[in-house]
Amino acid sequence: MNFTRNLIALALTGFVASTGMAAMDKAEHAAAKDRISADYKVAKEHCDTLKDNAKDVCMKEAKGKQDIAKAELDARDKPDAKSDYKVAKARADANYEVAKEKCDDMSGNAKDVCKKDAKAAHVRALENAKVARAEAKPADNMSEKRADVAEAKKDASQEKREAAYKAAKERCEPLKGDEQDKCEADAKRAHGM
């Protein structure tokens, strides 16, 4: 009888402790969200002291850091493959936005190449995240999982090659005649197009 009573008391203590811990986690989550917002405001104020494209780049960096921090916070709150993908996507998107903005300091073909390179890096990061998500996804049937991962890798490889090819082809634009033709043929060969 005493054993049963002690067992019930112990179970209730554990329940109360875990309930208190969940409330604490919510408070910590809210505090972390507040810190993210405060960090963004400070970064934005710093950006306001800059001019021209430097200000635009700074704003993209600040927004990107905020988006990444939010995704990481959500991933800590709910750790799974989907959350990990969201963090990787937030990083890829943030890096892409900053890289594109930095291209605005350039002109002509250099700017076009810069933007294509930024796009290729973005595609590469997104496709790598998709493959990682497929690899991390739980599966009841390992042969189906292997097939899903293989398909994700195949798709990723194709997307990355196409983006890299477009960037390489853009580098050929300022060339003329046979030089341009050779450059484009080399780009096709190098990227399996």
PDB file of C-alpha atoms in Angstrom:
ATOM      1  CA  MET A   1       0.000   0.000   0.000  1.00  0.00           C
ATOM      2  CA  ASN A   2       2.816   2.408   0.938  1.00  0.00           C
ATOM      3  CA  PHE A   3       4.668   1.379  -2.216  1.00  0.00           C
ATOM      4  CA  THR A   4       1.635   2.194  -4.382  1.00  0.00           C
ATOM      5  CA  ARG A   5       1.126   5.534  -2.627  1.00  0.00           C
ATOM      6  CA  ASN A   6       4.800   6.412  -3.071  1.00  0.00           C
ATOM      7  CA  LEU A   7       4.674   5.387  -6.718  1.00  0.00           C
ATOM      8  CA  ILE A   8       1.624   7.606  -7.335  1.00  0.00           C
ATOM      9  CA  ALA A   9       3.270  10.501  -5.491  1.00  0.00           C
ATOM     10  CA  LEU A  10       6.431  10.056  -7.541  1.00  0.00           C
ATOM     11  CA  ALA A  11       4.433   9.965 -10.779  1.00  0.00           C
ATOM     12  CA  LEU A  12       2.537  13.123  -9.820  1.00  0.00           C
ATOM     13  CA  THR A  13       5.787  14.877  -8.921  1.00  0.00           C
ATOM     14  CA  GLY A  14       7.205  13.963 -12.299  1.00  0.00           C
ATOM     15  CA  PHE A  15       4.053  15.205 -14.023  1.00  0.00           C
ATOM     16  CA  VAL A  16       4.099  18.512 -12.143  1.00  0.00           C
ATOM     17  CA  ALA A  17       7.820  18.942 -12.855  1.00  0.00           C
ATOM     18  CA  SER A  18       7.351  18.241 -16.561  1.00  0.00           C
ATOM     19  CA  THR A  19       4.366  20.608 -16.732  1.00  0.00           C
ATOM     20  CA  GLY A  20       6.443  23.331 -15.117  1.00  0.00           C
ATOM     21  CA  MET A  21       9.253  22.604 -17.545  1.00  0.00           C
ATOM     22  CA  ALA A  22       6.925  22.960 -20.542  1.00  0.00           C
ATOM     23  CA  ALA A  23       5.828  26.370 -19.274  1.00  0.00           C
ATOM     24  CA  MET A  24       9.466  27.327 -18.844  1.00  0.00           C
ATOM     25  CA  ASP A  25      10.196  26.214 -22.387  1.00  0.00           C
ATOM     26  CA  LYS A  26       7.427  28.484 -23.654  1.00  0.00           C
ATOM     27  CA  ALA A  27       8.870  31.368 -21.655  1.00  0.00           C
ATOM     28  CA  GLU A  28      12.348  30.635 -22.994  1.00  0.00           C
ATOM     29  CA  HIS A  29      10.927  30.437 -26.509  1.00  0.00           C
ATOM     30  CA  ALA A  30       9.211  33.798 -26.106  1.00  0.00           C
ATOM     31  CA  ALA A  31      12.398  35.336 -24.673  1.00  0.00           C
ATOM     32  CA  ALA A  32      14.414  33.961 -27.597  1.00  0.00           C
ATOM     33  CA  LYS A  33      11.914  35.430 -30.079  1.00  0.00           C
ATOM     34  CA  ASP A  34      12.211  38.782 -28.297  1.00  0.00           C
ATOM     35  CA  ARG A  35      16.029  38.586 -28.544  1.00  0.00           C
ATOM     36  CA  ILE A  36      15.782  37.856 -32.267  1.00  0.00           C
ATOM     37  CA  SER A  37      13.535  40.873 -32.763  1.00  0.00           C
ATOM     38  CA  ALA A  38      15.818  43.075 -30.666  1.00  0.00           C
ATOM     39  CA  ASP A  39      18.906  41.921 -32.580  1.00  0.00           C
ATOM     40  CA  TYR A  40      17.154  42.702 -35.858  1.00  0.00           C
ATOM     41  CA  LYS A  41      16.218  46.193 -34.671  1.00  0.00           C
ATOM     42  CA  VAL A  42      19.815  46.902 -33.621  1.00  0.00           C
ATOM     43  CA  ALA A  43      21.137  45.625 -36.963  1.00  0.00           C
ATOM     44  CA  LYS A  44      18.554  47.687 -38.830  1.00  0.00           C
ATOM     45  CA  GLU A  45      19.549  50.820 -36.919  1.00  0.00           C
ATOM     46  CA  HIS A  46      23.170  50.167 -37.900  1.00  0.00           C
ATOM     47  CA  CYS A  47      22.106  49.769 -41.537  1.00  0.00           C
ATOM     48  CA  ASP A  48      20.324  53.120 -41.405  1.00  0.00           C
ATOM     49  CA  THR A  49      23.714  54.785 -40.862  1.00  0.00           C
ATOM     50  CA  LEU A  50      24.952  53.450 -44.228  1.00  0.00           C
ATOM     51  CA  LYS A  51      24.232  54.747 -47.712  1.00  0.00           C
ATOM     52  CA  ASP A  52      23.428  53.439 -51.160  1.00  0.00           C
ATOM     53  CA  ASN A  53      23.941  49.743 -51.864  1.00  0.00           C
ATOM     54  CA  ALA A  54      25.930  49.212 -48.658  1.00  0.00           C
ATOM     55  CA  LYS A  55      22.719  50.012 -46.789  1.00  0.00           C
ATOM     56  CA  ASP A  56      20.726  47.623 -48.984  1.00  0.00           C
ATOM     57  CA  VAL A  57      23.257  44.815 -48.438  1.00  0.00           C
ATOM     58  CA  CYS A  58      23.240  45.477 -44.698  1.00  0.00           C
ATOM     59  CA  MET A  59      19.430  45.285 -44.616  1.00  0.00           C
ATOM     60  CA  LYS A  60      19.439  41.977 -46.511  1.00  0.00           C
ATOM     61  CA  GLU A  61      22.029  40.612 -44.069  1.00  0.00           C
ATOM     62  CA  ALA A  62      19.988  41.747 -41.061  1.00  0.00           C
ATOM     63  CA  LYS A  63      16.772  40.256 -42.455  1.00  0.00           C
ATOM     64  CA  GLY A  64      18.564  37.044 -43.367  1.00  0.00           C
ATOM     65  CA  LYS A  65      20.044  36.660 -39.885  1.00  0.00           C
ATOM     66  CA  GLN A  66      16.590  37.209 -38.414  1.00  0.00           C
ATOM     67  CA  ASP A  67      15.018  34.585 -40.686  1.00  0.00           C
ATOM     68  CA  ILE A  68      17.773  32.068 -39.924  1.00  0.00           C
ATOM     69  CA  ALA A  69      17.491  32.687 -36.182  1.00  0.00           C
ATOM     70  CA  LYS A  70      13.719  32.163 -36.304  1.00  0.00           C
ATOM     71  CA  ALA A  71      14.126  28.918 -38.249  1.00  0.00           C
ATOM     72  CA  GLU A  72      16.799  27.699 -35.816  1.00  0.00           C
ATOM     73  CA  LEU A  73      14.559  28.554 -32.865  1.00  0.00           C
ATOM     74  CA  ASP A  74      11.688  26.603 -34.387  1.00  0.00           C
ATOM     75  CA  ALA A  75      14.056  23.694 -35.078  1.00  0.00           C
ATOM     76  CA  ARG A  76      15.165  23.658 -31.434  1.00  0.00           C
ATOM     77  CA  ASP A  77      11.511  23.673 -30.415  1.00  0.00           C
ATOM     78  CA  LYS A  78      10.600  20.852 -32.825  1.00  0.00           C
ATOM     79  CA  PRO A  79      13.719  18.975 -33.951  1.00  0.00           C
ATOM     80  CA  ASP A  80      13.019  16.917 -37.063  1.00  0.00           C
ATOM     81  CA  ALA A  81      14.064  16.627 -40.685  1.00  0.00           C
ATOM     82  CA  LYS A  82      11.448  19.163 -41.786  1.00  0.00           C
ATOM     83  CA  SER A  83      12.792  21.755 -39.345  1.00  0.00           C
ATOM     84  CA  ASP A  84      16.367  21.061 -40.410  1.00  0.00           C
ATOM     85  CA  TYR A  85      15.311  21.646 -44.019  1.00  0.00           C
ATOM     86  CA  LYS A  86      13.662  24.940 -43.064  1.00  0.00           C
ATOM     87  CA  VAL A  87      16.905  26.094 -41.404  1.00  0.00           C
ATOM     88  CA  ALA A  88      18.954  25.123 -44.462  1.00  0.00           C
ATOM     89  CA  LYS A  89      16.446  26.855 -46.741  1.00  0.00           C
ATOM     90  CA  ALA A  90      16.487  30.003 -44.608  1.00  0.00           C
ATOM     91  CA  ARG A  91      20.303  30.043 -44.824  1.00  0.00           C
ATOM     92  CA  ALA A  92      20.267  29.482 -48.582  1.00  0.00           C
ATOM     93  CA  ASP A  93      17.652  32.163 -49.139  1.00  0.00           C
ATOM     94  CA  ALA A  94      19.452  34.666 -46.902  1.00  0.00           C
ATOM     95  CA  ASN A  95      22.795  34.067 -48.607  1.00  0.00           C
ATOM     96  CA  TYR A  96      21.149  34.378 -52.014  1.00  0.00           C
ATOM     97  CA  GLU A  97      19.450  37.671 -51.181  1.00  0.00           C
ATOM     98  CA  VAL A  98      22.720  39.155 -49.886  1.00  0.00           C
ATOM     99  CA  ALA A  99      24.704  37.881 -52.870  1.00  0.00           C
ATOM    100  CA  LYS A 100      22.179  39.304 -55.343  1.00  0.00           C
ATOM    101  CA  GLU A 101      22.242  42.651 -53.567  1.00  0.00           C
ATOM    102  CA  LYS A 102      26.043  42.745 -53.705  1.00  0.00           C
ATOM    103  CA  CYS A 103      25.795  42.286 -57.478  1.00  0.00           C
ATOM    104  CA  ASP A 104      24.094  45.670 -57.711  1.00  0.00           C
ATOM    105  CA  ASP A 105      27.505  47.302 -57.181  1.00  0.00           C
ATOM    106  CA  MET A 106      28.533  45.895 -60.562  1.00  0.00           C
ATOM    107  CA  SER A 107      27.385  46.623 -64.077  1.00  0.00           C
ATOM    108  CA  GLY A 108      27.134  44.964 -67.457  1.00  0.00           C
ATOM    109  CA  ASN A 109      28.194  41.363 -67.882  1.00  0.00           C
ATOM    110  CA  ALA A 110      29.993  41.315 -64.532  1.00  0.00           C
ATOM    111  CA  LYS A 111      26.658  42.005 -62.829  1.00  0.00           C
ATOM    112  CA  ASP A 112      24.905  39.330 -64.909  1.00  0.00           C
ATOM    113  CA  VAL A 113      27.609  36.775 -64.084  1.00  0.00           C
ATOM    114  CA  CYS A 114      27.428  37.727 -60.410  1.00  0.00           C
ATOM    115  CA  LYS A 115      23.675  37.140 -60.358  1.00  0.00           C
ATOM    116  CA  LYS A 116      23.980  33.788 -62.161  1.00  0.00           C
ATOM    117  CA  ASP A 117      26.701  32.718 -59.720  1.00  0.00           C
ATOM    118  CA  ALA A 118      24.467  33.738 -56.810  1.00  0.00           C
ATOM    119  CA  LYS A 119      21.600  31.744 -58.311  1.00  0.00           C
ATOM    120  CA  ALA A 120      23.841  28.705 -58.847  1.00  0.00           C
ATOM    121  CA  ALA A 121      24.991  28.847 -55.205  1.00  0.00           C
ATOM    122  CA  HIS A 122      21.368  29.162 -54.082  1.00  0.00           C
ATOM    123  CA  VAL A 123      20.269  26.178 -56.166  1.00  0.00           C
ATOM    124  CA  ARG A 124      23.229  24.148 -54.879  1.00  0.00           C
ATOM    125  CA  ALA A 125      22.351  24.920 -51.241  1.00  0.00           C
ATOM    126  CA  LEU A 126      18.644  24.175 -51.726  1.00  0.00           C
ATOM    127  CA  GLU A 127      19.290  20.921 -53.540  1.00  0.00           C
ATOM    128  CA  ASN A 128      21.787  19.796 -50.891  1.00  0.00           C
ATOM    129  CA  ALA A 129      19.121  20.544 -48.258  1.00  0.00           C
ATOM    130  CA  LYS A 130      16.576  18.468 -50.176  1.00  0.00           C
ATOM    131  CA  VAL A 131      18.964  15.528 -50.318  1.00  0.00           C
ATOM    132  CA  ALA A 132      19.692  15.856 -46.591  1.00  0.00           C
ATOM    133  CA  ARG A 133      15.947  15.911 -45.889  1.00  0.00           C
ATOM    134  CA  ALA A 134      15.457  12.732 -47.939  1.00  0.00           C
ATOM    135  CA  GLU A 135      18.349  11.044 -46.112  1.00  0.00           C
ATOM    136  CA  ALA A 136      16.985  12.028 -42.691  1.00  0.00           C
ATOM    137  CA  LYS A 137      13.390  11.038 -43.404  1.00  0.00           C
ATOM    138  CA  PRO A 138      12.384   7.962 -41.414  1.00  0.00           C
ATOM    139  CA  ALA A 139      11.255   5.002 -43.458  1.00  0.00           C
ATOM    140  CA  ASP A 140       9.587   1.678 -42.824  1.00  0.00           C
ATOM    141  CA  ASN A 141      11.116   0.182 -45.924  1.00  0.00           C
ATOM    142  CA  MET A 142      14.850   0.771 -46.447  1.00  0.00           C
ATOM    143  CA  SER A 143      14.773  -0.065 -50.145  1.00  0.00           C
ATOM    144  CA  GLU A 144      12.102   2.609 -50.691  1.00  0.00           C
ATOM    145  CA  LYS A 145      14.176   5.080 -48.687  1.00  0.00           C
ATOM    146  CA  ARG A 146      17.280   4.296 -50.736  1.00  0.00           C
ATOM    147  CA  ALA A 147      15.229   4.829 -53.903  1.00  0.00           C
ATOM    148  CA  ASP A 148      13.893   8.160 -52.572  1.00  0.00           C
ATOM    149  CA  VAL A 149      17.394   9.319 -51.638  1.00  0.00           C
ATOM    150  CA  ALA A 150      18.761   8.235 -55.022  1.00  0.00           C
ATOM    151  CA  GLU A 151      15.957  10.138 -56.774  1.00  0.00           C
ATOM    152  CA  ALA A 152      16.620  13.245 -54.656  1.00  0.00           C
ATOM    153  CA  LYS A 153      20.338  13.049 -55.465  1.00  0.00           C
ATOM    154  CA  LYS A 154      19.620  12.614 -59.177  1.00  0.00           C
ATOM    155  CA  ASP A 155      17.248  15.593 -59.228  1.00  0.00           C
ATOM    156  CA  ALA A 156      19.685  17.682 -57.187  1.00  0.00           C
ATOM    157  CA  SER A 157      22.556  16.850 -59.493  1.00  0.00           C
ATOM    158  CA  GLN A 158      20.541  17.887 -62.545  1.00  0.00           C
ATOM    159  CA  GLU A 159      19.379  21.169 -60.974  1.00  0.00           C
ATOM    160  CA  LYS A 160      22.904  22.049 -59.816  1.00  0.00           C
ATOM    161  CA  ARG A 161      24.401  21.261 -63.233  1.00  0.00           C
ATOM    162  CA  GLU A 162      21.828  23.428 -65.002  1.00  0.00           C
ATOM    163  CA  ALA A 163      22.415  26.380 -62.678  1.00  0.00           C
ATOM    164  CA  ALA A 164      26.206  26.055 -62.968  1.00  0.00           C
ATOM    165  CA  TYR A 165      25.891  25.822 -66.750  1.00  0.00           C
ATOM    166  CA  LYS A 166      23.830  29.014 -66.910  1.00  0.00           C
ATOM    167  CA  ALA A 167      26.490  30.823 -64.868  1.00  0.00           C
ATOM    168  CA  ALA A 168      29.289  29.475 -67.071  1.00  0.00           C
ATOM    169  CA  LYS A 169      27.384  30.379 -70.240  1.00  0.00           C
ATOM    170  CA  GLU A 170      26.885  33.930 -68.956  1.00  0.00           C
ATOM    171  CA  ARG A 171      30.667  34.277 -68.781  1.00  0.00           C
ATOM    172  CA  CYS A 172      30.746  33.638 -72.529  1.00  0.00           C
ATOM    173  CA  GLU A 173      28.444  36.550 -73.359  1.00  0.00           C
ATOM    174  CA  PRO A 174      31.105  39.251 -73.811  1.00  0.00           C
ATOM    175  CA  LEU A 175      33.050  37.046 -76.216  1.00  0.00           C
ATOM    176  CA  LYS A 176      32.412  37.138 -79.960  1.00  0.00           C
ATOM    177  CA  GLY A 177      32.315  34.624 -82.798  1.00  0.00           C
ATOM    178  CA  ASP A 178      34.397  31.472 -82.518  1.00  0.00           C
ATOM    179  CA  GLU A 179      35.600  32.412 -79.024  1.00  0.00           C
ATOM    180  CA  GLN A 180      32.030  32.584 -77.767  1.00  0.00           C
ATOM    181  CA  ASP A 181      31.101  29.332 -79.505  1.00  0.00           C
ATOM    182  CA  LYS A 182      34.096  27.540 -77.993  1.00  0.00           C
ATOM    183  CA  CYS A 183      33.356  28.997 -74.558  1.00  0.00           C
ATOM    184  CA  GLU A 184      29.727  27.832 -74.713  1.00  0.00           C
ATOM    185  CA  ALA A 185      30.746  24.372 -75.971  1.00  0.00           C
ATOM    186  CA  ASP A 186      33.256  24.086 -73.115  1.00  0.00           C
ATOM    187  CA  ALA A 187      30.552  25.116 -70.629  1.00  0.00           C
ATOM    188  CA  LYS A 188      28.164  22.495 -72.013  1.00  0.00           C
ATOM    189  CA  ARG A 189      30.815  19.795 -71.829  1.00  0.00           C
ATOM    190  CA  ALA A 190      31.960  20.788 -68.330  1.00  0.00           C
ATOM    191  CA  HIS A 191      28.427  20.669 -66.958  1.00  0.00           C
ATOM    192  CA  GLY A 192      27.144  17.677 -68.888  1.00  0.00           C
ATOM    193  CA  MET A 193      24.574  19.566 -70.891  1.00  0.00           C
TER     194      MET A 193
END
